[in-house]
């Protein structure tokens, strides 16, 4: 039997002082939602926590996400299970109500790992994934235009069977070019998990996470016996030193407590174990 654990984050972007406690409360709620499902397994807990955060308007995922350079919300999400390395991602979504649901559908379908844009929307409709009018993601255009940098929401869970899962969802970076895909739907970049070692999820400048293959590097370090706290800190040092990039990571090792490290002024996170 493993000791169940869940860690959730609400992004490592520069948060206006006035929003900090509100964002922390949103992340705490997501932790509670995810933790209440831990008995259904790691995947359910991680996905439900992220699904909840897609509905928190102050977090950069789903409703309230940042705008691209056309003033449109384009969403990315990813999910992975560490038992058999199954993964699913969905990118550049404009009309999928819960991007994390589509990432799960891509993973469960199993033919591909990543679907984007129009084809991803068509697949979502065919699979009965809830769709939405793109306007519902914009709650406060002024605020969403002004989000600095950006954020992501993510969760990593370990259940009593020792299964580990990770889920992530984001609006990406503010002012991004239409069609830009970040690290969040890409296994190995924004997230990775292998039950034998642990699971990780990142937030920050997606281009840097992709170039460093950072999530995969972290799990390889766990595989080589580096302790979880050093892996998390080392990843953020590497992100800063190699590419001068802002970011944060959360990590759940095979055994032991979750970790959270970031090099930005704030990254709301919460855990349960
Ligand atoms: N990693 C996300 C992206 O680049 C955004 C963020 O977490 O700040 O799409």
mmCIF file of C-alpha atoms in Angstrom, residues 9 14 48 148:
data_model
loop_
_atom_site.group_PDB
_atom_site.id
_atom_site.type_symbol
_atom_site.label_atom_id
_atom_site.label_comp_id
_atom_site.label_asym_id
_atom_site.label_seq_id
_atom_site.Cartn_x
_atom_site.Cartn_y
_atom_site.Cartn_z
ATOM 1 C CA UNK A 9 -0.870 24.456 -8.293
ATOM 2 C CA UNK A 14 3.204 37.361 -11.654
ATOM 3 C CA UNK A 48 -11.080 16.589 -11.013
ATOM 4 C CA UNK A 148 1.100 39.458 -17.215
#
